[in-house]
Coordinates of C-alpha atoms and ligand atoms in Angstrom, one line a residue:
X1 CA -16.7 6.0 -30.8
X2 CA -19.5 4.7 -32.9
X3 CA -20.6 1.6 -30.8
X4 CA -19.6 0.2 -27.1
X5 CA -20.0 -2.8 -25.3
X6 CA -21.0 -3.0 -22.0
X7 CA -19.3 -6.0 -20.5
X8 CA -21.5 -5.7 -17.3
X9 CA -24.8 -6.2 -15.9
X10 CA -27.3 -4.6 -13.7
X11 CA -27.4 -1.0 -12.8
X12 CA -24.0 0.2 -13.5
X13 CA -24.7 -2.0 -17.3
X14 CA -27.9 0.2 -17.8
X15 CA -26.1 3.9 -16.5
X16 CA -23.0 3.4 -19.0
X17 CA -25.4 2.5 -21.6
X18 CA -27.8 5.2 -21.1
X19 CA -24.6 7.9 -21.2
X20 CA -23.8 6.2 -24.4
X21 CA -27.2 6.7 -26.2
X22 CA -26.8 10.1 -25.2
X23 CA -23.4 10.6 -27.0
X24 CA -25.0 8.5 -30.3
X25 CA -23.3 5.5 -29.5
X26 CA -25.1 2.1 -30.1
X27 CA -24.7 -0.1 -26.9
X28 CA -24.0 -3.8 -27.3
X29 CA -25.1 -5.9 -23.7
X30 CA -23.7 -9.1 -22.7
X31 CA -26.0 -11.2 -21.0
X32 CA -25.9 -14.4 -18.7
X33 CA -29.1 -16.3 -18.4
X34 CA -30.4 -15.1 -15.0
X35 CA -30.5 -11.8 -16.5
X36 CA -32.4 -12.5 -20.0
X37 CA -35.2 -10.0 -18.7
X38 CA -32.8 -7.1 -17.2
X39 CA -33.6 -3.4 -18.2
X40 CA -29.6 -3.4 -19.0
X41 CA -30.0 -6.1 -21.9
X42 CA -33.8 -4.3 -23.0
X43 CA -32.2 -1.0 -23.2
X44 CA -29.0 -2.0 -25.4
X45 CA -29.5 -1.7 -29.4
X46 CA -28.3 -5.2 -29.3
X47 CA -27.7 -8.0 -26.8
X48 CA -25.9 -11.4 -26.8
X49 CA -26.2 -14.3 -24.4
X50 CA -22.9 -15.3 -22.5
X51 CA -24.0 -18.6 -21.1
X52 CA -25.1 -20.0 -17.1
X53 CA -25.7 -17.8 -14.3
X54 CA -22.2 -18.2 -12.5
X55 CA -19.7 -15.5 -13.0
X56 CA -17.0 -17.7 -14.4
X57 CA -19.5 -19.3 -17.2
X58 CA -20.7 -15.5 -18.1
X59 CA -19.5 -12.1 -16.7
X60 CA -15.9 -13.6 -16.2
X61 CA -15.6 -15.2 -19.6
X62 CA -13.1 -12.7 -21.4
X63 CA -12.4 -14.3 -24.5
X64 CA -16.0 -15.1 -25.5
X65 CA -16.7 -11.2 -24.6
X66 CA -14.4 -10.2 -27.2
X67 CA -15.2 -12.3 -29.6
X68 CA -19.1 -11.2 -29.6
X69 CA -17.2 -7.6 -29.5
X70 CA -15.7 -8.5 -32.5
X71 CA -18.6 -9.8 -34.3
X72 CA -20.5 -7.4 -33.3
X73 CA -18.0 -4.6 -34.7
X74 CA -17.7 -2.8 -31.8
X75 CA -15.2 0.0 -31.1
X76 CA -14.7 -0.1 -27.6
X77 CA -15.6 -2.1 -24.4
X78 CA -16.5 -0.6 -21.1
X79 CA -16.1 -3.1 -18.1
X80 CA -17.8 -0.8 -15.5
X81 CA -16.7 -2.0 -12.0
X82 CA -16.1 -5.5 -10.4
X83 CA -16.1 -8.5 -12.8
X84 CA -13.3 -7.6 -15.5
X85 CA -13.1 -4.2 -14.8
X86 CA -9.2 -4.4 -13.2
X87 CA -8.1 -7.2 -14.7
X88 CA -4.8 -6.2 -16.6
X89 CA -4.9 -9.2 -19.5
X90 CA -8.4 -8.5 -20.4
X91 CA -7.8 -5.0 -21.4
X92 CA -4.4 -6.1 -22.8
X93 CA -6.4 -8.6 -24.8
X94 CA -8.6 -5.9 -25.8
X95 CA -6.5 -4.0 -27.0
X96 CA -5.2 -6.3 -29.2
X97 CA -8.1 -7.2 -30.6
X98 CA -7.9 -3.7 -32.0
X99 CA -11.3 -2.1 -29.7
X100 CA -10.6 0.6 -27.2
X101 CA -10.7 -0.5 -23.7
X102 CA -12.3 2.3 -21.5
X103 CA -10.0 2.4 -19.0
X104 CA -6.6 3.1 -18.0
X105 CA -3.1 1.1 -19.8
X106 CA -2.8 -2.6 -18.9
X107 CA 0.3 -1.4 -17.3
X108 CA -1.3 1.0 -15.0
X109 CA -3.5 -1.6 -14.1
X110 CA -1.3 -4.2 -12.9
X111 CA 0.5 -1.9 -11.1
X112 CA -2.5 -0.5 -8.9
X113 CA -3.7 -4.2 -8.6
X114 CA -1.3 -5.1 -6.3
X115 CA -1.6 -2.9 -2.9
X116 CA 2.5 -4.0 -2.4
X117 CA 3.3 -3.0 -6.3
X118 CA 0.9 0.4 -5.6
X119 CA 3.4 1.5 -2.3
X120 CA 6.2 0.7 -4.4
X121 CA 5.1 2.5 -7.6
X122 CA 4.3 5.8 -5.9
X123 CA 7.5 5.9 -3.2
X124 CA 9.6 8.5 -5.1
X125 CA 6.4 11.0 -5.0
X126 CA 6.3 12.1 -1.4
X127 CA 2.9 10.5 -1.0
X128 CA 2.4 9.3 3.0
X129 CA 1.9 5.8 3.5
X130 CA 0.3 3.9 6.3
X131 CA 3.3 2.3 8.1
X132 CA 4.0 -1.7 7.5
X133 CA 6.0 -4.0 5.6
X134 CA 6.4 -2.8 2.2
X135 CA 6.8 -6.5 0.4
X136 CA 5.3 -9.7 1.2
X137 CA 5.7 -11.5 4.0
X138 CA 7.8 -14.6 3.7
X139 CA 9.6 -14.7 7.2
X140 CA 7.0 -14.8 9.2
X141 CA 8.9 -14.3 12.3
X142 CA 10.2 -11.3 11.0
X143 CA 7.5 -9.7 10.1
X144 CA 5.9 -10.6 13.8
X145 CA 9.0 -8.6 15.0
X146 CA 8.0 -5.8 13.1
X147 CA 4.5 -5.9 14.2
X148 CA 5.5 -6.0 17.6
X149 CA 7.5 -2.9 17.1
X150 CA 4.6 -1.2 15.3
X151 CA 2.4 -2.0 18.6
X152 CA -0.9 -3.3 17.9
X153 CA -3.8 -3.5 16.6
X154 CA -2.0 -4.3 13.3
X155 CA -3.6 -5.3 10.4
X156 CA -2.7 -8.4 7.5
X157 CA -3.6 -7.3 4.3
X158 CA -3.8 -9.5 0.8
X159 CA -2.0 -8.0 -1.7
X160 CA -4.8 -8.8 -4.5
X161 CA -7.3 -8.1 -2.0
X162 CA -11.1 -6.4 -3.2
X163 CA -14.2 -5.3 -1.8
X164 CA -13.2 -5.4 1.4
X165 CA -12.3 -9.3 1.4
X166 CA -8.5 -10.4 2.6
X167 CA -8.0 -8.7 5.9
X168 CA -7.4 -9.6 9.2
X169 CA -7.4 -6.9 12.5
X170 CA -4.5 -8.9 14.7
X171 CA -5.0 -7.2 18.4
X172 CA -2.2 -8.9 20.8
X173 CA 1.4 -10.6 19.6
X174 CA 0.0 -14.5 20.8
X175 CA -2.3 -14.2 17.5
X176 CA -0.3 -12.7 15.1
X177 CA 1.4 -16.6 13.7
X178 CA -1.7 -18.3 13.7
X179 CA -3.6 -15.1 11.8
X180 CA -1.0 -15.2 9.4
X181 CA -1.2 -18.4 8.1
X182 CA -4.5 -18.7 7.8
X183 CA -4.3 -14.9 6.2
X184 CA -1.4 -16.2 3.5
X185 CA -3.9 -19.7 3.1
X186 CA -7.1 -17.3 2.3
X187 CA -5.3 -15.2 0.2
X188 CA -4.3 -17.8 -1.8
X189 CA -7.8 -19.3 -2.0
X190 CA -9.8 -16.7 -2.6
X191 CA -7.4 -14.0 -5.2
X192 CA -4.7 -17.0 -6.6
X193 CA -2.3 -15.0 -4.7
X194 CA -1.2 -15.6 -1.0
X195 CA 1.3 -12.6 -1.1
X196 CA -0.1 -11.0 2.2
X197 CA 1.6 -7.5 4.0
X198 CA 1.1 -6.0 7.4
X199 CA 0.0 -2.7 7.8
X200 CA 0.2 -0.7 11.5
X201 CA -4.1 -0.4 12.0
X202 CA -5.5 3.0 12.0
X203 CA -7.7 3.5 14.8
X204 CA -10.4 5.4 14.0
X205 CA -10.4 6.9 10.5
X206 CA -11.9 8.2 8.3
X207 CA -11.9 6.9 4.3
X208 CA -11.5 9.3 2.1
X209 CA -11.0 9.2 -1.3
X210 CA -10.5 11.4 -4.5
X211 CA -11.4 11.5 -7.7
X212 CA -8.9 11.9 -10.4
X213 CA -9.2 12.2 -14.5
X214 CA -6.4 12.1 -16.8
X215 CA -6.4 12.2 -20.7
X216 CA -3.8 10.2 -22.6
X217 CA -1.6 13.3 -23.2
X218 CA -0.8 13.0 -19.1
X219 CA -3.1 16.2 -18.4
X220 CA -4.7 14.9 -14.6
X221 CA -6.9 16.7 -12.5
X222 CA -9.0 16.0 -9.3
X223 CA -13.2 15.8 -8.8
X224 CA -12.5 16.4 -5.1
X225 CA -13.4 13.9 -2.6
X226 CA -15.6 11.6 -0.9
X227 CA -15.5 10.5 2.1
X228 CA -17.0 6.7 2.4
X229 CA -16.6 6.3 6.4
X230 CA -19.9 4.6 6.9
X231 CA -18.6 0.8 6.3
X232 CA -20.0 -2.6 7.2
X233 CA -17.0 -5.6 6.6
X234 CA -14.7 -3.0 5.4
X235 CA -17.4 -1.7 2.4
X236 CA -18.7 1.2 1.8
X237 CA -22.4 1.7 2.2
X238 CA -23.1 5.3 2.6
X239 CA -20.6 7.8 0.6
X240 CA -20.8 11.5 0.0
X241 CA -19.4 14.5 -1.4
X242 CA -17.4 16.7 -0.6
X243 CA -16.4 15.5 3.1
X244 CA -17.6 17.2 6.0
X245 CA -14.5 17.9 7.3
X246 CA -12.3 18.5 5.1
X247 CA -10.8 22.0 5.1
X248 CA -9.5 23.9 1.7
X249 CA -6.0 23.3 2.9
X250 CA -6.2 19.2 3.7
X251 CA -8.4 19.2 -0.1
X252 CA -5.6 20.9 -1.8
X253 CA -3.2 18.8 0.0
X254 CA -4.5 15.3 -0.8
X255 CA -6.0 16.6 -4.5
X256 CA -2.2 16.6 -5.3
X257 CA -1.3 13.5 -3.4
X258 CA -3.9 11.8 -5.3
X259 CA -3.2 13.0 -8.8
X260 CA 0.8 12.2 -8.0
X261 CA -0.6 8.5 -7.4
X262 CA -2.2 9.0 -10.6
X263 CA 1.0 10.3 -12.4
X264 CA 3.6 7.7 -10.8
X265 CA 1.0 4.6 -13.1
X266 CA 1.0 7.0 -16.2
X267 CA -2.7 6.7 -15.7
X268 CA -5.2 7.7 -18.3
X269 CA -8.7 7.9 -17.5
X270 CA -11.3 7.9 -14.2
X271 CA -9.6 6.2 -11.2
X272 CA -9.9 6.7 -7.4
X273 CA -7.0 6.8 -5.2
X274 CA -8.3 5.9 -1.8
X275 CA -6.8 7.1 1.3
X276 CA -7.4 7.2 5.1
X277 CA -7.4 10.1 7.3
X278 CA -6.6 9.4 11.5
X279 CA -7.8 11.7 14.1
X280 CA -5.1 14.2 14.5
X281 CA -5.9 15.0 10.3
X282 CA -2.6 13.2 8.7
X283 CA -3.7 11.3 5.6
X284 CA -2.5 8.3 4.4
X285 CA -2.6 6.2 0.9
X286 CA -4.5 2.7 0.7
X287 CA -4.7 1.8 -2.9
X288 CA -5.8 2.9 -6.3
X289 CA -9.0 1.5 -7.9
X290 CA -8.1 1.8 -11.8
X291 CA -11.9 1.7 -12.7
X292 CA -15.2 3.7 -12.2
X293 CA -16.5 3.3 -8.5
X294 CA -19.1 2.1 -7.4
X295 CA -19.9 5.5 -5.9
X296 CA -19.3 8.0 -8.7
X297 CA -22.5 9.7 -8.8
X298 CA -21.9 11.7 -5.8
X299 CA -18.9 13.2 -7.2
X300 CA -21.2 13.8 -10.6
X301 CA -23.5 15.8 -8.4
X302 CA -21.3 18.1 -6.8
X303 CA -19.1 18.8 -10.3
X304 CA -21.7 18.6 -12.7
X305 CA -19.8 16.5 -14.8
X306 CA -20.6 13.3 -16.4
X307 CA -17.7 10.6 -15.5
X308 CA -18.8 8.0 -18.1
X309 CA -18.5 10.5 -20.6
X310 CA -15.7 11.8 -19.6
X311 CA -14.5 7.9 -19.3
X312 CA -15.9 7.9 -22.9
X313 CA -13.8 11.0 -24.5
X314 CA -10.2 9.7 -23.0
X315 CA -10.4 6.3 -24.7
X316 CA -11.4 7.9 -28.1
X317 CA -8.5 10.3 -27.9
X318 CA -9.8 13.5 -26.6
X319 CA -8.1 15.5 -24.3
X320 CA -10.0 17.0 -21.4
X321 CA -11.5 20.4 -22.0
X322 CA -11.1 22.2 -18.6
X323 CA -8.1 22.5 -16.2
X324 CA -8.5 22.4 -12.4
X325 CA -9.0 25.5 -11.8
X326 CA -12.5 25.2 -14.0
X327 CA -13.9 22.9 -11.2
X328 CA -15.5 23.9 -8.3
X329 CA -17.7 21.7 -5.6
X330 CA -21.6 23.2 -6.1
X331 CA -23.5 21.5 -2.7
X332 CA -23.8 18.5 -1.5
X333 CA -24.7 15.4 -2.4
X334 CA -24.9 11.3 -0.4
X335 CA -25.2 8.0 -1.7
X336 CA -26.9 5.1 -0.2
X337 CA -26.1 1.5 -1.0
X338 CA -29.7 -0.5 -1.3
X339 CA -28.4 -3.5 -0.9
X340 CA -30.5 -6.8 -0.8
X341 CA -29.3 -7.4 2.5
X342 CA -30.9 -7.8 6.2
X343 CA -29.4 -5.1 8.5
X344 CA -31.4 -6.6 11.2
X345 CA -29.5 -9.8 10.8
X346 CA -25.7 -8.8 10.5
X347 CA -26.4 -7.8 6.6
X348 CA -26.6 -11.4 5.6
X349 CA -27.8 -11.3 2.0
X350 CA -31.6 -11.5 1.4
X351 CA -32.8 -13.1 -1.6
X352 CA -36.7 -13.1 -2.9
X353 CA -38.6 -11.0 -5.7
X354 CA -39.5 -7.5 -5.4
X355 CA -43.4 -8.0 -5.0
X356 CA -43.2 -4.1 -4.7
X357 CA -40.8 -1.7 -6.1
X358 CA -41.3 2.2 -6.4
X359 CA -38.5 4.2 -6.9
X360 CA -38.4 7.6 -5.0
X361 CA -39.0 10.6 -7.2
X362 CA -38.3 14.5 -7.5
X363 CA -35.5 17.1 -8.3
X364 CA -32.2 16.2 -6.9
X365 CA -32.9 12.9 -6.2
X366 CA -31.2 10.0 -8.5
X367 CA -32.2 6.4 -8.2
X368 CA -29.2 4.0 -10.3
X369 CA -30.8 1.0 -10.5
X370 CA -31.4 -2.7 -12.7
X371 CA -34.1 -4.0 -11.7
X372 CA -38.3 -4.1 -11.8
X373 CA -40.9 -4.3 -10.0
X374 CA -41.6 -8.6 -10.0
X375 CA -38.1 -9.5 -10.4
X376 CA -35.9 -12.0 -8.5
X377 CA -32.4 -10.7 -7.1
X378 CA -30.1 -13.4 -8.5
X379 CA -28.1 -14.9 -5.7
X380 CA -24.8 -15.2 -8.1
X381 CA -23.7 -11.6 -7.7
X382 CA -23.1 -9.1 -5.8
X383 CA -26.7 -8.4 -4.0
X384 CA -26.7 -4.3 -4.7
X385 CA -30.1 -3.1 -5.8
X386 CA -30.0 0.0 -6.7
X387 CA -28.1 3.5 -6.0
X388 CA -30.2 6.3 -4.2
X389 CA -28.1 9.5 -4.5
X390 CA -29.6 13.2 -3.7
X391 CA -28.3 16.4 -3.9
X392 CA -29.2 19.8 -2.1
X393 CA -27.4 23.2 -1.6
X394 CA -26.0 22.2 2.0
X395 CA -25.4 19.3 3.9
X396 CA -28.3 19.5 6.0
X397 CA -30.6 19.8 3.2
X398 CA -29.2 16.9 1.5
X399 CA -29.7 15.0 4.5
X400 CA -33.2 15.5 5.1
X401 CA -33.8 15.1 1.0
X402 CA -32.6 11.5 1.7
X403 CA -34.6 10.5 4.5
X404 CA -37.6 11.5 2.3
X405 CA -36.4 9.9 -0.5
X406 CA -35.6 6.9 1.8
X407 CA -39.3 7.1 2.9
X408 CA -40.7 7.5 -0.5
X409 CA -38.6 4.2 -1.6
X410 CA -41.0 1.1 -1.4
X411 CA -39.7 -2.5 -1.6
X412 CA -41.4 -5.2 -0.3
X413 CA -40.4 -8.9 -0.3
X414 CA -36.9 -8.5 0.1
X415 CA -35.3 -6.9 3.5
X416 CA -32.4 -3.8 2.1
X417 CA -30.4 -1.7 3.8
X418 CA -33.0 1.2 3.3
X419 CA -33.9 0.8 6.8
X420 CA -30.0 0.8 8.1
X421 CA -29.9 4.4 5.9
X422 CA -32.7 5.5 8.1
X423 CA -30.4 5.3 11.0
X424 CA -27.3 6.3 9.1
X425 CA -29.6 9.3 8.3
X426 CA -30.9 10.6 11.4
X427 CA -27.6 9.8 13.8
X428 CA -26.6 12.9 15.5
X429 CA -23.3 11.2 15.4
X430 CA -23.9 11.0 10.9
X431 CA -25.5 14.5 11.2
X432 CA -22.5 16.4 12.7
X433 CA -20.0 14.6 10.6
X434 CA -18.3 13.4 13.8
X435 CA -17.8 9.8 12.6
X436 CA -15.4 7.3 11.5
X437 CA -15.0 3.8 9.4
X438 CA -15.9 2.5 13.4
X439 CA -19.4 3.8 12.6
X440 CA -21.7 0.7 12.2
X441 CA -19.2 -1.3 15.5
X442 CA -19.4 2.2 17.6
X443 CA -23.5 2.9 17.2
X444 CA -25.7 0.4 15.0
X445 CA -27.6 -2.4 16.8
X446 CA -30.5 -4.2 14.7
X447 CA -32.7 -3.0 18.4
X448 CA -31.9 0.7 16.9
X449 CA -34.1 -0.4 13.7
X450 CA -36.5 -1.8 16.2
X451 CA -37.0 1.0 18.5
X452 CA -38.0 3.6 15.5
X453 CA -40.0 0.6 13.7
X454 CA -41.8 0.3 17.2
X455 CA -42.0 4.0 17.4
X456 CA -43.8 4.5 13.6
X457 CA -46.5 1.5 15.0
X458 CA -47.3 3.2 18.1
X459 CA -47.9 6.6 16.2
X460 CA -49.6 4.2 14.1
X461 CA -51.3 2.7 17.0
X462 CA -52.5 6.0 18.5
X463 CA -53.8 7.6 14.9
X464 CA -56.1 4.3 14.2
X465 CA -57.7 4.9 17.9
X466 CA -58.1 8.5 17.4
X467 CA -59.6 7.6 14.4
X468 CA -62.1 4.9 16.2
X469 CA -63.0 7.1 18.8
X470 CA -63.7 10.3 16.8
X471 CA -65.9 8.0 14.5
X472 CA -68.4 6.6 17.6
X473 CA -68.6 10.3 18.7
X474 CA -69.8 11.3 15.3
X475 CA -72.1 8.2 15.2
X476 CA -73.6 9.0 19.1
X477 CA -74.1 12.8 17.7
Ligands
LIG1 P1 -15.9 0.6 -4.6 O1 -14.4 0.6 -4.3 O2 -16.2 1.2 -6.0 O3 -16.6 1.2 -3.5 P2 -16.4 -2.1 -3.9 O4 -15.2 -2.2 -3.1 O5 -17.7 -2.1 -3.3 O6 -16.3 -0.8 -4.8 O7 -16.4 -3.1 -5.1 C1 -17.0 -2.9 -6.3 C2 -17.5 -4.1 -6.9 O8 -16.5 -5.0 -7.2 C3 -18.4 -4.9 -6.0 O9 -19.4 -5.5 -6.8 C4 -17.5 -5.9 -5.3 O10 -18.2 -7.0 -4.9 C5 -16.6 -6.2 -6.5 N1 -15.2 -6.5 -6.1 C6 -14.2 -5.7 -6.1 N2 -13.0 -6.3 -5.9 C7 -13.3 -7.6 -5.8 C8 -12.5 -8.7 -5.5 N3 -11.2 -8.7 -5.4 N4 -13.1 -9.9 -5.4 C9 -14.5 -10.0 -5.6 N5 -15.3 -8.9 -5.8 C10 -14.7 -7.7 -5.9
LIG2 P1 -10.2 -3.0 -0.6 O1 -9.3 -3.3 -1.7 O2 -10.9 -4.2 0.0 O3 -11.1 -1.9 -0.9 P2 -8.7 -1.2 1.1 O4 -7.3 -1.2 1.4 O5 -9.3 -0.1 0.3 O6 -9.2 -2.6 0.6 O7 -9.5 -1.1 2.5 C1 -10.9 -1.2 2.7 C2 -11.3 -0.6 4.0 O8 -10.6 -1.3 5.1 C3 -10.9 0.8 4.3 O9 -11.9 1.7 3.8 C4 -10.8 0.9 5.8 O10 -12.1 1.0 6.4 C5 -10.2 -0.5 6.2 N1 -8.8 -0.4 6.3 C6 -7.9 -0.7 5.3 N2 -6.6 -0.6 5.7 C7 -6.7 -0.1 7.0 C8 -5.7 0.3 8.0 N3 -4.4 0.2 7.8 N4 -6.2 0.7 9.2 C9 -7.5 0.8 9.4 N5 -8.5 0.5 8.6 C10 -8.1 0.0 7.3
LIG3 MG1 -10.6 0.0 -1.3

C-alpha cells in the first residue's frame, strides 16, 4: 500500500490518516464543503472537494469517491465507520475498480448487515441467541402470538437497523399491533427496509462486545472485550476495556463465540461482534459490525496494538504475525464520547463554535479528535467531538486519570457530554462495576449535574470570601 484514501471526515478521517503517514502511505481526504478547514483535509498529502454539506451530496456519494480514487491513483480506500463503511456495493464497487477496500468481503458484509441474515448465518456454530423470531415478521398476528408466549417486555427490532435507531421496547400485549406497524412503517422510512423481527427484551444487561481480527488466509483471533453498558437511546457513550466483570472463564467463552461469528461470514479483517450479557452471566449474540468502531481505542490501550494498522496489513495481503496466545490485556483503559450534546436537556444536540477548546494532556491520556479551537460543529453529522480515552495499570487508576483528564478538558460555547462523564465517573454505582445498559434510566437526572455544579460554586463561593476577609485583615494590620 503506497497511497489510501480516507473516505471520511472528522476525527476518525484524521486517526486513519495519521496511522497511514506512519506506515509511509500518502493519504488522499475527501472533503464536503462544511469541512474545507478540518485538520482531516490539512493533514492529508492531498484533498479533493465532494460537493454540499449533506451526506447524500458528499460523504454518501460512492461513485464520485471512486472516481477521485481513481484519479488520484490510489491503492486502497478506508471508509472508517458510519457513512459507507458497511455498505456491501460500495466495497464491491471498489473492488472492481481494482483499489483494496479496507475491510472485510462484500459478502461478509451483507451478511452481518442484516441482524435476521447475521442469526441465520451463524446457527450451525453453537453461538446463543437472544430468543425471538428468526425471520421477518409478515403475520403480524403470529408473531404477537409469539410475543405473548415469550412474555413481555419484548422488543421490535429493524433488520437494517444502526446506531441505535429502529427499536421499539413493547411492555403489555394491547400495544404490540399498533407498535408494529408503526415499527415495519419506520423501518421502511428511515433504512429502505421495513423487514422488522421481535426479540424477547433482556432486562438488565450488560453490552459487551469483542474484538476480533482475521487475515485473508482465515487465521482469526480475539482483542478481548469491551463492555459499552453506559448507553443513552440505545448508544454507547462511555466504553472500556477489559470489562469489570468478566471472569477468565466467561472471556474464553465468548472470545470463541465471537471469532465463530467471525468464521461463519468468512470474515477478513477488524470487526466487532456485539453481544449482551443478563444478570445470571449467560451471554447472548446481537449483531456483527463489519467495520472499525467507534470505540477501538480502548481495546488499542489494553493490547498495544494498532487496529488501523492491523486493518491496513490484511487488505494488502499480510497475514497476522501473532497468534492468540501472543495477546494479553496490560491495564485498563475507558473511553468517553464528547459529544456536542446537552446532558442537561435529554442530550438534544448543541450546535455553536468552540470559543474555547483545550484538549487535556499527559501520559496515558488520548484525545481523538477533528476539530479547533474557533470552529463550528456542522449540524449535518453526527455531533461527536472528540474521543477522550485514558489508560492506567488498574481500574481505579484509570478512573480517577479520567476525571482529571475530564477536568483539564476546556470547551466553552457548546454544552458536551463532558459534564454527563463527570457523573458517569464518580457513580459508586460506575465505580464498582455494578451497572447495566439501564444505567443513564436507573441513576442520571440533569439535577445530578446541578447539585455538583452547585457544589463547585459554593466551594467557589466560600474561597472568594475567605479570600475578602483575609485581605481587610491584612489591610486593618
Ligand atoms: P459503534 O457501534 O462503533 O459504537 P455507533 O453505533 O455509535 O458505533 O455508530 C457509528 C457511527 O455510525 C455513528 O456515527 C452513527 O451515527 C453511524 N451509524 C451507524 N449505523 C447507522 C445507521 N444505520 N444509520 C445512521 N447512522 C448510523
Ligand atoms: P444497533 O445496530 O443499533 O447497534 P444493537 O442490536 O447492537 O443495534 O443494539 C443496540 C443496543 O440496544 C444494545 O447495546 C442494547 O443496549 C439494546 N438492545 C438491543 N437488543 C436488546 C435486547 N434484546 N434486549 C435488551 N436490550 C437490547
Ligand atoms: Mg450495535
Amino acid at each position: 500500500m503506497q497511497k489510501l484514501l480516507v473516505a471520511n471526515r472528522g476525527e476518525i478521517a484524521l486517526r486513519i490518516m495519521k496511522t497511514a503517514q506512519k506506515m509511509g502511505i500518502q493519504t488522499v481526504a475527501v472533503y464536503s464543503e462544511a469541512d474545507r478547514n478540518a485538520p482531516f483535509v490539512l493533514f492529508a498529502d492531498e484533498a479533493y472537494l465532494l460537493g454540499p454539506p449533506p451526506s447524500n451530496q458528499s460523504y454518501l456519494l460512492g461513485d464520485k469517491i471512486i472516481d477521485i480514487a481513481l484519479k488520484a491513483g490510489v491503492d486502497g480506500i478506508h471508509p472508517g465507520y458510519g457513512f459507507l463503511s458497511e455498505n456491501a456495493i460500495f466495497a464491491q464497487a471498489v473492488t472492481d475498480a481494482g483499489i483494496k477496500f479496507v475491510g472485510p468481503s462484500p459478502h461478509a458484509m451483507r451478511i452481518m448487515g442484516s441482524k435476521l441474515a447475521a442469526k441465520e448465518a451463524v446457527k450451525g456454530y453453537d453461538i446463543p441467541m437472544v430468543p425471538g423470531t428468526d425471520t421477518a415478521v409478515t403475520d403480524i398476528a403470529e408473531a404477537k402470538q409469539l410475543a405473548d408466549e415469550m412474555g413481555y417486555p419484548i422488543l421490535i427490532k429493524a433488520s437494517a437497523g444502526g446506531g441505535g435507531k429502529g427499536m421499539r421496547i413493547v411492555e403489555q400485549p394491547d400495544d404490540f399491533v399498533p407498535m408494529m406497524e408503526r415499527a415495519q412503517s419506520e423501518a421502511k422510512a428511515s433504512f429502505g427496509d421495513d423487514a422488522v423481527f421481535v426479540e424477547k427484551y433482556i432486562v438488565s444487561p450488560k453490552h459487551i462486545e469483542i474484538q476480533v481480527l482475521a487475515d485473508k488466509k482465515g487465521h482469526t483471533v480475539h482483542l478481548f472485550e469491551r463492555d459499552c453498558s453506559v448507553q443513552r437511546r440505545h448508544q454507547k457513550v462511555v466504553e472500556e476495556a477489559p470489562s469489570a466483570i468478566l471472569t477468565p472463564d466467561l472471556r474464553r467463552r465468548m472470545g470463541k463465540a465471537a471469532i465463530n461469528v467471525a468464521k461463519a461470514c468468512q470474515y477478513e479483517g477488524a470487526g466487532t461482534v456485539e453481544f449482551l450479557v443478563d444478570k445470571d452471566r449467560n451471554f447472548y449474540f446481537l449483531e456483527m459490525n463489519t467495520r472499525l468502531q467507534v470505540e477501538h481505542p480502548v481495546t488499542e490501550m489494553i493490547t498495544g496494538l494498532d487496529l488501523v494498522e492491523q486493518q491496513i496489513k490484511i487488505a494488502d495481503g499480510h497475514d497476522l504475525d501473532f497468534a492468540q496466545a501472543d495477546l494479553k490485556i496490560n491495564g485498563h483503559a475507558f473511553e468517553l464520547r464528547v459529544y456536542a450534546e446537552d446532558s442537561m436537556n435529554n442530550f438534544l444536540p448543541s450546535t455553536g463554535t468552540l470559543t474555547t477548546y483545550q484538549r487535556p494532556e499527559g501520559e496515558g491520556v488520548r484525545v481523538d479528535d477533528g476539530f479547533r479551537e474557533g470552529m463550528e460543529i456542522p449540524i449535518y453529522y453526527d455531533p461527536m467531538i472528540s474521543k477522550l480515552a485514558v489508560w492506567a495499570p488498574t481500574r481505579q487508576a484509570a478512573a480517577k486519570k479520567m476525571l482529571q483528564a475530564i477536568h483539564d478538558y476546556k470547551i466553552k460555547g457548546i454544552e458536551t457530554t463532558l459534564p454527563f462523564g463527570k457523573f458517569v465517573f464518580r457513580h459508586p454505582a460506575f465505580l464498582s462495576g455494578d451497572f447495566t445498559t439501564n444505567f443513564v434510566n436507573q441513576y442520571f437526572t440533569p439535577e445530578q449535574i446541578e447539585q455538583q455544579n452547585e457544589k463547585a460554586a459554593s466551594v467557589a463561593a466560600k474561597m472568594g470570601l475567605y479570600l475578602y476577609l483575609e485581605e481587610k485583615r491584612k489591610l486593618k494590620v
